Amino acid sequence: MSESKDHRDIGRELDLFSFHEVAPGAPFWHHKGMIIFKELEKVAREINEKEGYQEISTPILVKKEVFEQSGHWQHYRENMFYFANPRDENEILAIKPMNCPESTYAYNAQVRSYRDLPLRLAEIGRLHRNELSGTLGGLFRVRQITMDDAHIFCLPEQAENEVIKIIKTVRDFYSLFGFNTTYVLATRPENYQGELAEWEKGEEILSEALKKTGIEYSIAKGEAAFYGPKIEMHLKDSQDRDWQLGTAQIDIAMLPALFDIKYINEKGEKKTPAVIHRAIFGSFERFIGILLEHTNGNLPLWLSPVQAVLIPVSEKQQKFAGKVLEELKENGIRAEIYESGETLPKRIREAELQKIPYILIVGEKEEKDKSVSVRKRGGGDVGLIKLEKFISQVKKEIAEKS
């Protein structure tokens, strides 16, 4: 097992986020941390657009009746934040702990035809859960969570293909980071709700989807939630720790049964669609925490808050370094200058401690040749490269997310 720092220490050293007593269980994201967050959001949206998801946004604050209908008020209330409206004490408002129930309001806002299905609704939403203070732990266990939820409403015969797509998406996404991914099929618990035949069909759909994608999987007997079987996507980080993040869950007994979700079939009859819950990240906070510890802060180039740092040898090269900085920024490369107030070795060491992928040293020779002397994180001295060529190479590396 390789040594790794706690992600909270990495976050502090790289100026990514901080925690404060005034907001237990909720990170304060700094500018550099938000760059990571936004880049991951960008990937999530690119995946959703490519695969035909429609992004929605539902209210954070809703009446408790929504969660009474879903069953969360009866079974999950101790984990929720809620309060009486100061202007109307008869109105109890809840801060949503999950997006699922509200997605049904978007679906039911109009009559749906079988021709509309599959309808894939995605939401990157802020959720709040009243976790016990003793269980909070950095980004791994928080009260404010950002989820990449999606809910797929489809014809029953479309469900297997939708699950296959989810498995392939998760597999491809985790491979970007070199994670080892394993899959678990969680089956019907003792306190399940819904019809036994529907559970058996749901489990069959999930197992067939796994087989058709060539995925080996284990079975967690009786470990599904009360409302439907699910595939859990687990990953192991560099510390050999197991994390369950992504999911594909067929909803048997919550959204379809409790929120009167229907579509009109080709005969004009009302029918109940299959509903699939999907997540890739699980939560952005936990995913980032895992990734920071997995990489020890050495994030891939495309995710690094600062992708290149310019170090002028002396004050004489400050102006040239400024011009190079502007050219890098114009080409979409996130860059900074470490000015010549400190010695050259000290500035190089600081850039290394900040885990910056590329260190660009500019002296008289570099200015004359319109070049940069490149040091690559983990690769040592690369040598003198024409600025135009360096920009082209880095843009290609960023685009490929290599």
Short mmCIF file of C-alpha atoms in Angstrom, two decimals:
data_model
loop_
_atom_site.label_atom_id
_atom_site.label_comp_id
_atom_site.label_asym_id
_atom_site.label_seq_id
_atom_site.Cartn_x
_atom_site.Cartn_y
_atom_site.Cartn_z
CA MET A 1 0.00 0.00 0.00
CA SER A 2 1.53 3.33 -1.05
CA GLU A 3 1.60 6.25 1.33
CA SER A 4 -1.06 8.84 0.77
CA LYS A 5 -2.04 12.06 2.48
CA ASP A 6 -5.51 12.71 3.80
CA HIS A 7 -7.52 14.59 1.17
CA ARG A 8 -8.14 17.38 3.69
CA ASP A 9 -4.40 18.00 3.93
CA ILE A 10 -4.08 17.94 0.14
CA GLY A 11 -7.00 20.37 -0.14
CA ARG A 12 -5.35 22.76 2.26
CA GLU A 13 -1.89 22.55 0.69
CA LEU A 14 -3.21 23.05 -2.84
CA ASP A 15 -5.74 25.71 -1.72
CA LEU A 16 -8.75 23.74 -2.99
CA PHE A 17 -11.25 23.90 -0.12
CA SER A 18 -11.59 24.36 3.62
CA PHE A 19 -13.98 23.44 6.41
CA HIS A 20 -15.26 25.78 9.10
CA GLU A 21 -17.27 25.30 12.28
CA VAL A 22 -19.97 27.69 11.06
CA ALA A 23 -21.05 25.09 8.46
CA PRO A 24 -20.51 21.55 9.79
CA GLY A 25 -20.25 18.99 7.03
CA ALA A 26 -20.17 21.49 4.18
CA PRO A 27 -16.95 22.41 2.35
CA PHE A 28 -16.04 25.97 1.41
CA TRP A 29 -14.78 25.56 -2.15
CA HIS A 30 -11.90 27.87 -3.09
CA HIS A 31 -11.18 29.05 -6.62
CA LYS A 32 -8.81 26.21 -7.51
CA GLY A 33 -11.16 23.62 -6.03
CA MET A 34 -14.02 25.02 -8.08
CA ILE A 35 -11.97 24.51 -11.24
CA ILE A 36 -11.85 20.77 -10.46
CA PHE A 37 -15.55 20.80 -9.60
CA LYS A 38 -16.51 22.62 -12.82
CA GLU A 39 -14.35 20.38 -15.01
CA LEU A 40 -16.08 17.30 -13.58
CA GLU A 41 -19.47 18.95 -14.08
CA LYS A 42 -18.47 19.65 -17.67
CA VAL A 43 -17.69 15.97 -18.23
CA ALA A 44 -21.00 14.96 -16.65
CA ARG A 45 -22.88 17.31 -18.96
CA GLU A 46 -20.93 16.16 -22.02
CA ILE A 47 -21.85 12.55 -21.20
CA ASN A 48 -25.49 13.49 -20.69
CA GLU A 49 -25.73 15.45 -23.94
CA LYS A 50 -24.01 12.70 -25.91
CA GLU A 51 -26.40 10.07 -24.53
CA GLY A 52 -29.61 12.01 -24.96
CA TYR A 53 -30.31 13.18 -21.41
CA GLN A 54 -32.32 16.33 -20.78
CA GLU A 55 -30.98 18.41 -17.91
CA ILE A 56 -33.53 19.67 -15.41
CA SER A 57 -33.34 21.56 -12.12
CA THR A 58 -35.83 21.04 -9.31
CA PRO A 59 -36.37 23.14 -6.15
CA ILE A 60 -34.16 22.65 -3.11
CA LEU A 61 -37.00 23.64 -0.78
CA VAL A 62 -40.39 21.89 -1.07
CA LYS A 63 -43.38 21.07 1.10
CA LYS A 64 -43.11 17.97 3.26
CA GLU A 65 -46.06 16.45 1.38
CA VAL A 66 -43.65 15.49 -1.43
CA PHE A 67 -41.68 13.29 0.95
CA GLU A 68 -44.79 11.99 2.68
CA GLN A 69 -45.86 10.69 -0.71
CA SER A 70 -42.47 9.11 -1.41
CA GLY A 71 -42.23 7.55 2.06
CA HIS A 72 -39.10 9.45 3.06
CA TRP A 73 -40.99 11.49 5.66
CA GLN A 74 -41.95 8.30 7.46
CA HIS A 75 -38.64 6.43 7.09
CA TYR A 76 -35.91 9.05 6.54
CA ARG A 77 -37.08 12.12 8.46
CA GLU A 78 -34.26 12.05 11.04
CA ASN A 79 -31.82 12.56 8.17
CA MET A 80 -33.70 15.57 6.77
CA PHE A 81 -33.60 19.28 7.48
CA TYR A 82 -37.09 20.80 7.76
CA PHE A 83 -38.85 23.68 9.46
CA ALA A 84 -42.18 25.45 9.82
CA ASN A 85 -42.66 28.46 7.56
CA PRO A 86 -42.27 31.50 9.87
CA ARG A 87 -45.11 33.18 7.96
CA ASP A 88 -47.39 30.13 8.03
CA GLU A 89 -46.84 27.65 10.85
CA ASN A 90 -49.12 25.10 9.17
CA GLU A 91 -46.73 24.82 6.23
CA ILE A 92 -43.75 22.53 6.84
CA LEU A 93 -40.93 22.93 4.35
CA ALA A 94 -38.17 20.39 3.74
CA ILE A 95 -34.74 20.80 2.17
CA LYS A 96 -34.50 17.94 -0.29
CA PRO A 97 -32.17 15.06 0.62
CA MET A 98 -32.52 13.47 -2.84
CA ASN A 99 -33.76 14.42 -6.31
CA CYS A 100 -35.86 11.34 -7.07
CA PRO A 101 -39.38 12.42 -6.00
CA GLU A 102 -39.15 15.80 -7.71
CA SER A 103 -38.11 14.31 -11.04
CA THR A 104 -41.64 12.86 -11.25
CA TYR A 105 -43.13 16.37 -11.28
CA ALA A 106 -41.07 17.19 -14.37
CA TYR A 107 -42.21 13.94 -15.99
CA ASN A 108 -45.88 14.42 -15.08
CA ALA A 109 -45.95 18.05 -16.22
CA GLN A 110 -47.37 16.80 -19.52
CA VAL A 111 -48.99 13.68 -20.93
CA ARG A 112 -46.31 11.29 -22.17
CA SER A 113 -46.67 9.04 -25.19
CA TYR A 114 -44.80 5.80 -25.80
CA ARG A 115 -43.11 7.73 -28.61
CA ASP A 116 -41.53 10.03 -26.00
CA LEU A 117 -39.75 7.15 -24.29
CA PRO A 118 -37.08 6.63 -23.22
CA LEU A 119 -37.11 10.01 -21.51
CA ARG A 120 -33.82 10.59 -19.68
CA LEU A 121 -33.90 13.39 -17.11
CA ALA A 122 -30.59 14.41 -15.52
CA GLU A 123 -29.97 16.77 -12.63
CA ILE A 124 -26.80 18.01 -10.98
CA GLY A 125 -28.41 19.04 -7.72
CA ARG A 126 -27.42 20.20 -4.26
CA LEU A 127 -28.84 17.99 -1.53
CA HIS A 128 -28.74 18.24 2.26
CA ARG A 129 -28.77 15.35 4.71
CA ASN A 130 -28.70 15.69 8.47
CA GLU A 131 -25.84 13.29 9.11
CA LEU A 132 -24.78 12.83 12.73
CA SER A 133 -21.94 15.23 13.58
CA GLY A 134 -19.76 12.33 14.76
CA THR A 135 -19.94 10.65 11.35
CA LEU A 136 -18.81 13.68 9.32
CA GLY A 137 -15.41 13.25 7.69
CA GLY A 138 -13.99 15.71 5.19
CA LEU A 139 -15.43 15.26 1.71
CA PHE A 140 -16.23 11.60 2.34
CA ARG A 141 -19.20 12.23 4.65
CA VAL A 142 -20.89 15.61 4.31
CA ARG A 143 -24.24 17.23 4.96
CA GLN A 144 -24.25 19.23 1.73
CA ILE A 145 -23.96 16.90 -1.25
CA THR A 146 -23.83 17.49 -5.00
CA MET A 147 -25.34 14.53 -6.85
CA ASP A 148 -25.27 13.69 -10.56
CA ASP A 149 -28.65 12.05 -10.54
CA ALA A 150 -30.55 10.86 -13.58
CA HIS A 151 -33.91 9.15 -13.92
CA ILE A 152 -34.80 7.23 -17.03
CA PHE A 153 -38.46 6.67 -17.86
CA CYS A 154 -38.76 4.01 -20.53
CA LEU A 155 -40.87 1.20 -21.94
CA PRO A 156 -40.31 -2.04 -20.00
CA GLU A 157 -38.74 -3.64 -23.07
CA GLN A 158 -36.24 -0.75 -23.32
CA ALA A 159 -34.94 -1.15 -19.75
CA GLU A 160 -32.21 -3.70 -20.44
CA ASN A 161 -30.66 -1.62 -23.20
CA GLU A 162 -30.72 1.48 -20.99
CA VAL A 163 -28.90 -0.39 -18.23
CA ILE A 164 -26.29 -1.63 -20.73
CA LYS A 165 -25.63 1.99 -21.74
CA ILE A 166 -25.22 3.00 -18.09
CA ILE A 167 -22.71 0.21 -17.43
CA LYS A 168 -20.62 1.19 -20.46
CA THR A 169 -20.72 4.87 -19.49
CA VAL A 170 -19.56 4.22 -15.94
CA ARG A 171 -16.84 1.83 -17.10
CA ASP A 172 -15.47 4.36 -19.60
CA PHE A 173 -15.65 7.22 -17.11
CA TYR A 174 -13.79 5.44 -14.31
CA SER A 175 -11.12 4.27 -16.77
CA LEU A 176 -10.15 7.93 -17.24
CA PHE A 177 -8.66 7.82 -13.75
CA GLY A 178 -7.19 4.34 -13.78
CA PHE A 179 -9.68 3.03 -11.24
CA ASN A 180 -10.24 -0.71 -10.92
CA THR A 181 -13.98 -1.16 -11.13
CA THR A 182 -16.04 -4.06 -9.81
CA TYR A 183 -19.78 -4.65 -10.04
CA VAL A 184 -22.26 -5.94 -7.50
CA LEU A 185 -25.88 -6.94 -8.09
CA ALA A 186 -27.92 -6.18 -4.96
CA THR A 187 -31.07 -8.30 -4.81
CA ARG A 188 -34.45 -8.30 -3.07
CA PRO A 189 -34.38 -7.64 0.71
CA GLU A 190 -36.76 -9.23 3.21
CA ASN A 191 -38.74 -5.99 3.65
CA TYR A 192 -39.23 -5.45 -0.08
CA GLN A 193 -42.28 -3.68 -1.45
CA GLY A 194 -44.01 -4.40 -4.73
CA GLU A 195 -44.85 -7.65 -6.50
CA LEU A 196 -42.44 -10.60 -6.38
CA ALA A 197 -42.75 -11.15 -10.14
CA GLU A 198 -41.69 -7.55 -10.79
CA TRP A 199 -38.64 -7.96 -8.56
CA GLU A 200 -37.63 -11.13 -10.34
CA LYS A 201 -37.98 -9.42 -13.71
CA GLY A 202 -35.96 -6.42 -12.51
CA GLU A 203 -33.14 -8.61 -11.23
CA GLU A 204 -33.15 -10.54 -14.52
CA ILE A 205 -32.85 -7.30 -16.53
CA LEU A 206 -29.85 -6.18 -14.46
CA SER A 207 -28.08 -9.53 -14.61
CA GLU A 208 -28.62 -9.83 -18.39
CA ALA A 209 -27.25 -6.32 -18.91
CA LEU A 210 -24.11 -7.24 -16.95
CA LYS A 211 -23.66 -10.45 -18.93
CA LYS A 212 -24.14 -8.74 -22.29
CA THR A 213 -21.45 -6.17 -21.47
CA GLY A 214 -19.06 -8.96 -20.49
CA ILE A 215 -18.94 -7.78 -16.88
CA GLU A 216 -18.08 -10.15 -14.07
CA TYR A 217 -20.11 -9.41 -10.98
CA SER A 218 -20.89 -10.65 -7.52
CA ILE A 219 -24.29 -10.86 -5.87
CA ALA A 220 -25.18 -9.11 -2.62
CA LYS A 221 -28.21 -11.14 -1.63
CA GLY A 222 -30.91 -9.12 0.12
CA GLU A 223 -28.88 -5.89 -0.01
CA ALA A 224 -31.11 -3.85 -2.36
CA ALA A 225 -33.23 -0.97 -1.12
CA PHE A 226 -36.87 -1.77 -0.40
CA TYR A 227 -38.05 -0.35 -3.73
CA GLY A 228 -35.85 -2.03 -6.33
CA PRO A 229 -32.77 -4.10 -7.24
CA LYS A 230 -29.60 -2.32 -8.30
CA ILE A 231 -26.17 -2.65 -9.78
CA GLU A 232 -23.52 -1.04 -7.61
CA MET A 233 -20.35 0.17 -9.28
CA HIS A 234 -17.44 -0.18 -6.86
CA LEU A 235 -13.92 1.11 -7.34
CA LYS A 236 -10.66 0.52 -5.56
CA ASP A 237 -8.29 3.42 -5.10
CA SER A 238 -4.51 3.41 -4.76
CA GLN A 239 -4.90 2.59 -1.05
CA ASP A 240 -6.87 -0.56 -1.95
CA ARG A 241 -10.01 0.88 -0.35
CA ASP A 242 -13.37 -0.10 -1.77
CA TRP A 243 -15.88 2.65 -2.63
CA GLN A 244 -19.41 2.31 -3.96
CA LEU A 245 -20.22 5.29 -6.18
CA GLY A 246 -22.14 4.66 -9.39
CA THR A 247 -25.50 2.91 -9.51
CA ALA A 248 -28.12 1.61 -11.92
CA GLN A 249 -31.33 0.80 -10.07
CA ILE A 250 -34.66 -0.40 -11.37
CA ASP A 251 -37.45 1.20 -9.37
CA ILE A 252 -40.17 -1.30 -8.57
CA ALA A 253 -42.12 0.29 -5.73
CA MET A 254 -41.33 3.97 -5.22
CA LEU A 255 -41.63 6.44 -8.10
CA PRO A 256 -43.88 4.41 -10.47
CA ALA A 257 -46.15 3.19 -7.70
CA LEU A 258 -46.40 6.30 -5.52
CA PHE A 259 -46.40 9.16 -8.05
CA ASP A 260 -48.82 7.77 -10.65
CA ILE A 261 -46.33 7.80 -13.50
CA LYS A 262 -47.96 6.82 -16.77
CA TYR A 263 -47.55 6.93 -20.53
CA ILE A 264 -50.07 6.40 -23.32
CA ASN A 265 -49.37 3.30 -25.40
CA GLU A 266 -50.13 2.76 -29.09
CA LYS A 267 -53.69 1.67 -28.18
CA GLY A 268 -54.39 4.84 -26.22
CA GLU A 269 -54.17 3.01 -22.88
CA LYS A 270 -52.43 4.32 -19.76
CA LYS A 271 -49.42 2.19 -18.83
CA THR A 272 -46.68 2.39 -16.18
CA PRO A 273 -43.16 2.91 -17.55
CA ALA A 274 -40.02 1.32 -16.18
CA VAL A 275 -37.99 3.78 -14.10
CA ILE A 276 -34.21 3.55 -13.69
CA HIS A 277 -32.15 5.59 -11.23
CA ARG A 278 -28.64 6.34 -12.48
CA ALA A 279 -25.55 7.92 -10.93
CA ILE A 280 -21.98 8.03 -12.20
CA PHE A 281 -20.09 10.01 -9.56
CA GLY A 282 -22.36 9.19 -6.65
CA SER A 283 -21.47 12.54 -5.13
CA PHE A 284 -19.00 15.08 -6.44
CA GLU A 285 -17.62 15.72 -2.96
CA ARG A 286 -16.78 12.10 -2.20
CA PHE A 287 -15.49 11.49 -5.72
CA ILE A 288 -13.08 14.45 -5.47
CA GLY A 289 -11.91 13.32 -2.03
CA ILE A 290 -11.23 9.81 -3.34
CA LEU A 291 -9.48 11.16 -6.42
CA LEU A 292 -7.22 13.48 -4.41
CA GLU A 293 -6.06 10.61 -2.21
CA HIS A 294 -5.83 8.19 -5.13
CA THR A 295 -3.50 10.57 -7.02
CA ASN A 296 -1.93 12.15 -3.92
CA GLY A 297 -2.92 15.49 -5.47
CA ASN A 298 -1.23 14.73 -8.81
CA LEU A 299 -4.39 15.27 -10.82
CA PRO A 300 -4.47 14.55 -14.56
CA LEU A 301 -3.61 17.55 -16.69
CA TRP A 302 -7.19 18.26 -17.78
CA LEU A 303 -8.31 18.48 -14.12
CA SER A 304 -5.33 20.35 -12.67
CA PRO A 305 -6.32 23.84 -11.47
CA VAL A 306 -2.97 25.17 -12.74
CA GLN A 307 -1.70 23.28 -15.76
CA ALA A 308 1.56 25.16 -16.34
CA VAL A 309 3.67 27.60 -14.36
CA LEU A 310 6.13 30.04 -15.93
CA ILE A 311 9.37 30.72 -14.08
CA PRO A 312 11.49 33.55 -15.49
CA VAL A 313 15.19 33.12 -14.68
CA SER A 314 15.55 36.83 -13.86
CA GLU A 315 13.61 40.06 -13.98
CA LYS A 316 14.86 40.56 -17.56
CA GLN A 317 12.53 37.77 -18.72
CA GLN A 318 9.44 39.03 -16.84
CA LYS A 319 8.02 40.75 -19.91
CA PHE A 320 8.57 37.71 -22.13
CA ALA A 321 7.04 35.45 -19.49
CA GLY A 322 3.99 37.74 -19.44
CA LYS A 323 3.58 37.39 -23.20
CA VAL A 324 3.88 33.59 -22.96
CA LEU A 325 1.29 33.59 -20.17
CA GLU A 326 -1.19 35.46 -22.34
CA GLU A 327 -0.61 33.07 -25.23
CA LEU A 328 -1.17 30.06 -23.00
CA LYS A 329 -4.39 31.53 -21.64
CA GLU A 330 -5.63 32.42 -25.12
CA ASN A 331 -5.23 28.73 -25.98
CA GLY A 332 -7.25 27.59 -22.98
CA ILE A 333 -4.30 26.51 -20.84
CA ARG A 334 -4.54 27.45 -17.15
CA ALA A 335 -1.22 29.04 -16.24
CA GLU A 336 0.51 31.26 -13.68
CA ILE A 337 3.84 33.09 -13.32
CA TYR A 338 6.17 32.60 -10.36
CA GLU A 339 7.98 35.92 -10.41
CA SER A 340 11.70 36.33 -9.73
CA GLY A 341 11.54 37.40 -6.07
CA GLU A 342 12.82 34.00 -4.89
CA THR A 343 15.70 31.88 -6.17
CA LEU A 344 15.10 29.70 -9.23
CA PRO A 345 15.45 26.38 -7.33
CA LYS A 346 13.02 27.57 -4.65
CA ARG A 347 10.40 28.53 -7.23
CA ILE A 348 10.82 25.21 -9.02
CA ARG A 349 10.39 23.39 -5.70
CA GLU A 350 7.24 25.37 -4.92
CA ALA A 351 5.75 24.44 -8.31
CA GLU A 352 6.56 20.78 -7.62
CA LEU A 353 4.88 20.95 -4.20
CA GLN A 354 1.79 22.44 -5.89
CA LYS A 355 1.66 19.36 -8.16
CA ILE A 356 1.68 21.50 -11.33
CA PRO A 357 2.00 19.28 -14.43
CA TYR A 358 4.31 21.54 -16.44
CA ILE A 359 7.05 23.89 -15.24
CA LEU A 360 8.24 26.26 -17.96
CA ILE A 361 11.55 28.01 -17.38
CA VAL A 362 12.32 31.04 -19.53
CA GLY A 363 15.75 32.66 -19.75
CA GLU A 364 17.69 34.55 -22.39
CA LYS A 365 17.98 31.57 -24.74
CA GLU A 366 14.24 30.77 -24.47
CA GLU A 367 13.29 34.39 -25.14
CA LYS A 368 15.57 34.55 -28.16
CA ASP A 369 14.21 31.29 -29.62
CA LYS A 370 10.56 31.90 -28.59
CA SER A 371 10.77 28.64 -26.68
CA VAL A 372 10.33 27.28 -23.17
CA SER A 373 12.44 24.83 -21.18
CA VAL A 374 9.99 22.21 -20.01
CA ARG A 375 9.98 20.13 -16.85
CA LYS A 376 7.14 17.60 -16.71
CA ARG A 377 5.69 16.38 -13.44
CA GLY A 378 6.98 12.86 -12.91
CA GLY A 379 9.03 13.02 -16.10
CA GLY A 380 11.89 15.37 -15.28
CA ASP A 381 13.49 17.71 -17.82
CA VAL A 382 11.95 17.46 -21.27
CA GLY A 383 14.20 20.14 -22.75
CA LEU A 384 13.80 23.17 -24.95
CA ILE A 385 10.56 23.23 -26.97
CA LYS A 386 9.21 25.89 -29.31
CA LEU A 387 6.28 27.62 -27.63
CA GLU A 388 3.95 26.90 -30.52
CA LYS A 389 4.78 23.19 -30.40
CA PHE A 390 4.38 23.03 -26.62
CA ILE A 391 0.93 24.63 -26.80
CA SER A 392 -0.14 22.20 -29.51
CA GLN A 393 1.04 19.19 -27.49
CA VAL A 394 -0.65 20.34 -24.28
CA LYS A 395 -3.94 21.14 -26.00
CA LYS A 396 -3.92 17.65 -27.49
CA GLU A 397 -3.21 16.09 -24.08
CA ILE A 398 -6.02 18.06 -22.46
CA ALA A 399 -8.49 17.16 -25.22
CA GLU A 400 -7.66 13.46 -24.96
CA LYS A 401 -7.89 13.52 -21.13
CA SER A 402 -4.86 11.25 -21.15
#
